[in-house]
Each structure stands twice: as C-alpha cells, then as structure tokens.
Amino acid sequence: MNNVALSQPAAESLGTATPTVTAAAVAIMQQFVSMYRGQPIPLHKLRQESYSLSYLEQIFRRLRNNGLVKSIRGPGGGYCPQTENMSVGHVVRAMQCEGFLRRADVLNALDTVPLLDGSDSND
C-alpha cells in the first residue's frame, strides 16, 4: 500500500463511501480475515502506516452495521467475522460505495470474487 491520503471523512460520515475508501476496506478485510483464528482481533493489530486507528474504527463501524463483523468488548476484545466465505461484493455493499460500484451487475460479479483465495488462507 502506498501512503496516499485517503478520504477519511467519507467513511466517518457513514454516507456513501468513495471508491478509494472502499478499496481500502477490501484490503483491510483481506488482512483481517487472513489473521482470524477464532479469537477477536483488536483493530490496533490491523493498523498500518496508511491507516489511523480512527479510520479503521470508521470502516469497522460500517462493516459491523452491515453484519460483516461482530464487535467483542472488554479485555481480549476486538472484531470477529460474521460470515464464512466472504466475497469482495459483501464488503463493497457494506461500504455503500458511490459510482459504478453500486451497479447491480458489478456487485453481482464481485459476489463471485472470494475475499481470500485458497493461497491466502493459513488453514
């Protein structure tokens, strides 16, 4: 990932996300799902130079509100995925992206793209 300035207010407003924010959410979810081993993952473990903790919180709030992740509070808390075999389409829908990524034919095509292919899994 490069260190481009992402449009953080788009995620914060929980309105329509830009394609840049949606692409970041897909990349973050790929990392998240590949790290998940049955225990909640705190957001600070996902933090990279490009993403502030508050930016991750904004994205995960949207993902939680759309049923893709579950928040676990308290010591040892974090986030857990709520569905197996998540697709790129699931994440794009949750982010409510603007533009061509809202088109039904594009979303249907993205539903066929697994968030992780077999080579990304550590199972």
PDB file of C-alpha atoms in Angstrom:
ATOM      1  CA  MET A   1       0.000   0.000   0.000  1.00  0.00           C
ATOM      2  CA  ASN A   2       1.194   3.458  -0.681  1.00  0.00           C
ATOM      3  CA  ASN A   3       0.820   6.327   1.711  1.00  0.00           C
ATOM      4  CA  VAL A   4      -1.804   8.311  -0.168  1.00  0.00           C
ATOM      5  CA  ALA A   5      -4.119  10.482   1.850  1.00  0.00           C
ATOM      6  CA  LEU A   6      -7.415   8.622   1.981  1.00  0.00           C
ATOM      7  CA  SER A   7     -10.729  10.383   2.131  1.00  0.00           C
ATOM      8  CA  GLN A   8     -11.345   9.679   5.789  1.00  0.00           C
ATOM      9  CA  PRO A   9     -14.406  11.959   6.147  1.00  0.00           C
ATOM     10  CA  ALA A  10     -16.309   9.785   3.633  1.00  0.00           C
ATOM     11  CA  ALA A  11     -16.047   6.799   5.951  1.00  0.00           C
ATOM     12  CA  GLU A  12     -16.725   8.918   9.025  1.00  0.00           C
ATOM     13  CA  SER A  13     -19.989  10.287   7.732  1.00  0.00           C
ATOM     14  CA  LEU A  14     -21.293   6.763   7.094  1.00  0.00           C
ATOM     15  CA  GLY A  15     -22.894   8.071   3.936  1.00  0.00           C
ATOM     16  CA  THR A  16     -21.639   6.926   0.581  1.00  0.00           C
ATOM     17  CA  ALA A  17     -18.017   5.802   0.538  1.00  0.00           C
ATOM     18  CA  THR A  18     -15.613   6.742  -2.222  1.00  0.00           C
ATOM     19  CA  PRO A  19     -14.014   4.005  -4.343  1.00  0.00           C
ATOM     20  CA  THR A  20     -10.715   4.752  -2.554  1.00  0.00           C
ATOM     21  CA  VAL A  21     -12.248   4.133   0.878  1.00  0.00           C
ATOM     22  CA  THR A  22     -13.980   1.006  -0.430  1.00  0.00           C
ATOM     23  CA  ALA A  23     -10.705  -0.341  -1.867  1.00  0.00           C
ATOM     24  CA  ALA A  24      -9.039   0.294   1.493  1.00  0.00           C
ATOM     25  CA  ALA A  25     -11.874  -1.566   3.241  1.00  0.00           C
ATOM     26  CA  VAL A  26     -11.435  -4.568   0.929  1.00  0.00           C
ATOM     27  CA  ALA A  27      -7.675  -4.643   1.593  1.00  0.00           C
ATOM     28  CA  ILE A  28      -8.214  -4.282   5.345  1.00  0.00           C
ATOM     29  CA  MET A  29     -10.823  -7.055   5.368  1.00  0.00           C
ATOM     30  CA  GLN A  30      -8.489  -9.346   3.404  1.00  0.00           C
ATOM     31  CA  GLN A  31      -5.853  -8.836   6.096  1.00  0.00           C
ATOM     32  CA  PHE A  32      -8.439  -9.212   8.882  1.00  0.00           C
ATOM     33  CA  VAL A  33      -9.925 -12.462   7.568  1.00  0.00           C
ATOM     34  CA  SER A  34      -6.487 -13.961   6.901  1.00  0.00           C
ATOM     35  CA  MET A  35      -5.455 -13.166  10.511  1.00  0.00           C
ATOM     36  CA  TYR A  36      -8.619 -14.513  12.146  1.00  0.00           C
ATOM     37  CA  ARG A  37      -8.081 -17.727  14.150  1.00  0.00           C
ATOM     38  CA  GLY A  38     -11.257 -17.900  16.221  1.00  0.00           C
ATOM     39  CA  GLN A  39     -10.350 -15.096  18.637  1.00  0.00           C
ATOM     40  CA  PRO A  40     -11.353 -11.424  18.353  1.00  0.00           C
ATOM     41  CA  ILE A  41      -8.797  -9.243  16.598  1.00  0.00           C
ATOM     42  CA  PRO A  42      -8.226  -5.770  18.066  1.00  0.00           C
ATOM     43  CA  LEU A  43      -8.006  -3.008  15.478  1.00  0.00           C
ATOM     44  CA  HIS A  44      -4.540  -1.948  16.583  1.00  0.00           C
ATOM     45  CA  LYS A  45      -3.276  -5.270  15.154  1.00  0.00           C
ATOM     46  CA  LEU A  46      -4.574  -4.198  11.734  1.00  0.00           C
ATOM     47  CA  ARG A  47      -3.125  -0.712  11.886  1.00  0.00           C
ATOM     48  CA  GLN A  48      -0.690   0.125   9.127  1.00  0.00           C
ATOM     49  CA  GLU A  49       1.141   3.322   8.311  1.00  0.00           C
ATOM     50  CA  SER A  50      -1.562   4.262   5.824  1.00  0.00           C
ATOM     51  CA  TYR A  51      -4.492   3.882   8.212  1.00  0.00           C
ATOM     52  CA  SER A  52      -5.052   5.603  11.527  1.00  0.00           C
ATOM     53  CA  LEU A  53      -6.878   3.791  14.302  1.00  0.00           C
ATOM     54  CA  SER A  54      -9.811   6.200  13.955  1.00  0.00           C
ATOM     55  CA  TYR A  55     -10.003   5.436  10.213  1.00  0.00           C
ATOM     56  CA  LEU A  56     -10.125   1.694  10.959  1.00  0.00           C
ATOM     57  CA  GLU A  57     -12.833   2.330  13.557  1.00  0.00           C
ATOM     58  CA  GLN A  58     -14.919   4.181  10.964  1.00  0.00           C
ATOM     59  CA  ILE A  59     -14.601   1.365   8.437  1.00  0.00           C
ATOM     60  CA  PHE A  60     -15.332  -1.344  11.008  1.00  0.00           C
ATOM     61  CA  ARG A  61     -18.359   0.590  12.268  1.00  0.00           C
ATOM     62  CA  ARG A  62     -19.803   0.409   8.767  1.00  0.00           C
ATOM     63  CA  LEU A  63     -18.871  -3.279   8.432  1.00  0.00           C
ATOM     64  CA  ARG A  64     -20.447  -4.015  11.831  1.00  0.00           C
ATOM     65  CA  ASN A  65     -23.614  -2.077  10.976  1.00  0.00           C
ATOM     66  CA  ASN A  66     -23.932  -4.200   7.830  1.00  0.00           C
ATOM     67  CA  GLY A  67     -23.432  -7.519   9.622  1.00  0.00           C
ATOM     68  CA  LEU A  68     -19.995  -8.464   8.300  1.00  0.00           C
ATOM     69  CA  VAL A  69     -18.174  -8.268  11.636  1.00  0.00           C
ATOM     70  CA  LYS A  70     -19.120  -8.552  15.279  1.00  0.00           C
ATOM     71  CA  SER A  71     -17.634  -6.356  17.986  1.00  0.00           C
ATOM     72  CA  ILE A  72     -16.496  -8.031  21.218  1.00  0.00           C
ATOM     73  CA  ARG A  73     -15.965  -5.634  24.135  1.00  0.00           C
ATOM     74  CA  GLY A  74     -13.644  -5.882  27.092  1.00  0.00           C
ATOM     75  CA  PRO A  75     -10.229  -7.431  27.695  1.00  0.00           C
ATOM     76  CA  GLY A  76      -9.345  -9.711  24.820  1.00  0.00           C
ATOM     77  CA  GLY A  77     -11.983  -7.991  22.708  1.00  0.00           C
ATOM     78  CA  GLY A  78     -11.877  -6.912  19.120  1.00  0.00           C
ATOM     79  CA  TYR A  79     -13.730  -7.947  15.979  1.00  0.00           C
ATOM     80  CA  CYS A  80     -14.752 -11.315  14.546  1.00  0.00           C
ATOM     81  CA  PRO A  81     -16.057 -12.004  11.034  1.00  0.00           C
ATOM     82  CA  GLN A  82     -19.765 -12.841  10.956  1.00  0.00           C
ATOM     83  CA  THR A  83     -19.771 -14.884   7.774  1.00  0.00           C
ATOM     84  CA  GLU A  84     -17.577 -17.514   6.176  1.00  0.00           C
ATOM     85  CA  ASN A  85     -16.612 -17.339   2.522  1.00  0.00           C
ATOM     86  CA  MET A  86     -16.922 -13.569   2.417  1.00  0.00           C
ATOM     87  CA  SER A  87     -16.758 -12.047  -1.051  1.00  0.00           C
ATOM     88  CA  VAL A  88     -15.442  -8.737  -2.289  1.00  0.00           C
ATOM     89  CA  GLY A  89     -19.079  -7.954  -3.121  1.00  0.00           C
ATOM     90  CA  HIS A  90     -20.052  -8.287   0.554  1.00  0.00           C
ATOM     91  CA  VAL A  91     -17.507  -5.621   1.535  1.00  0.00           C
ATOM     92  CA  VAL A  92     -18.356  -3.285  -1.349  1.00  0.00           C
ATOM     93  CA  ARG A  93     -22.067  -3.482  -0.481  1.00  0.00           C
ATOM     94  CA  ALA A  94     -21.336  -2.795   3.202  1.00  0.00           C
ATOM     95  CA  MET A  95     -19.292   0.279   2.300  1.00  0.00           C
ATOM     96  CA  GLN A  96     -22.140   1.613   0.136  1.00  0.00           C
ATOM     97  CA  CYS A  97     -19.710   2.855  -2.458  1.00  0.00           C
ATOM     98  CA  GLU A  98     -20.592   5.627  -4.856  1.00  0.00           C
ATOM     99  CA  GLY A  99     -20.397   5.383  -8.627  1.00  0.00           C
ATOM    100  CA  PHE A 100     -20.196   2.288 -10.818  1.00  0.00           C
ATOM    101  CA  LEU A 101     -19.569   0.025  -7.803  1.00  0.00           C
ATOM    102  CA  ARG A 102     -23.273   0.455  -6.926  1.00  0.00           C
ATOM    103  CA  ARG A 103     -24.400  -1.128 -10.197  1.00  0.00           C
ATOM    104  CA  ALA A 104     -26.180  -4.464  -9.740  1.00  0.00           C
ATOM    105  CA  ASP A 105     -24.174  -6.165 -12.497  1.00  0.00           C
ATOM    106  CA  VAL A 106     -20.881  -5.060 -10.913  1.00  0.00           C
ATOM    107  CA  LEU A 107     -21.980  -6.139  -7.428  1.00  0.00           C
ATOM    108  CA  ASN A 108     -23.192  -9.493  -8.754  1.00  0.00           C
ATOM    109  CA  ALA A 109     -19.826 -10.046 -10.432  1.00  0.00           C
ATOM    110  CA  LEU A 110     -17.968  -9.071  -7.233  1.00  0.00           C
ATOM    111  CA  ASP A 111     -20.060 -11.619  -5.314  1.00  0.00           C
ATOM    112  CA  THR A 112     -18.189 -14.309  -7.242  1.00  0.00           C
ATOM    113  CA  VAL A 113     -14.787 -12.992  -6.114  1.00  0.00           C
ATOM    114  CA  PRO A 114     -13.748 -14.504  -2.767  1.00  0.00           C
ATOM    115  CA  LEU A 115     -12.199 -12.086  -0.308  1.00  0.00           C
ATOM    116  CA  LEU A 116      -9.401 -14.614   0.067  1.00  0.00           C
ATOM    117  CA  ASP A 117      -8.372 -17.159  -2.476  1.00  0.00           C
ATOM    118  CA  GLY A 118      -7.052 -20.509  -1.275  1.00  0.00           C
ATOM    119  CA  SER A 119      -3.433 -19.319  -1.340  1.00  0.00           C
ATOM    120  CA  ASP A 120      -4.190 -16.514   1.161  1.00  0.00           C
ATOM    121  CA  SER A 121      -5.558 -18.812   3.857  1.00  0.00           C
ATOM    122  CA  ASN A 122      -3.331 -20.145   6.617  1.00  0.00           C
ATOM    123  CA  ASP A 123      -5.632 -23.088   7.431  1.00  0.00           C
TER     124      ASP A 123
END
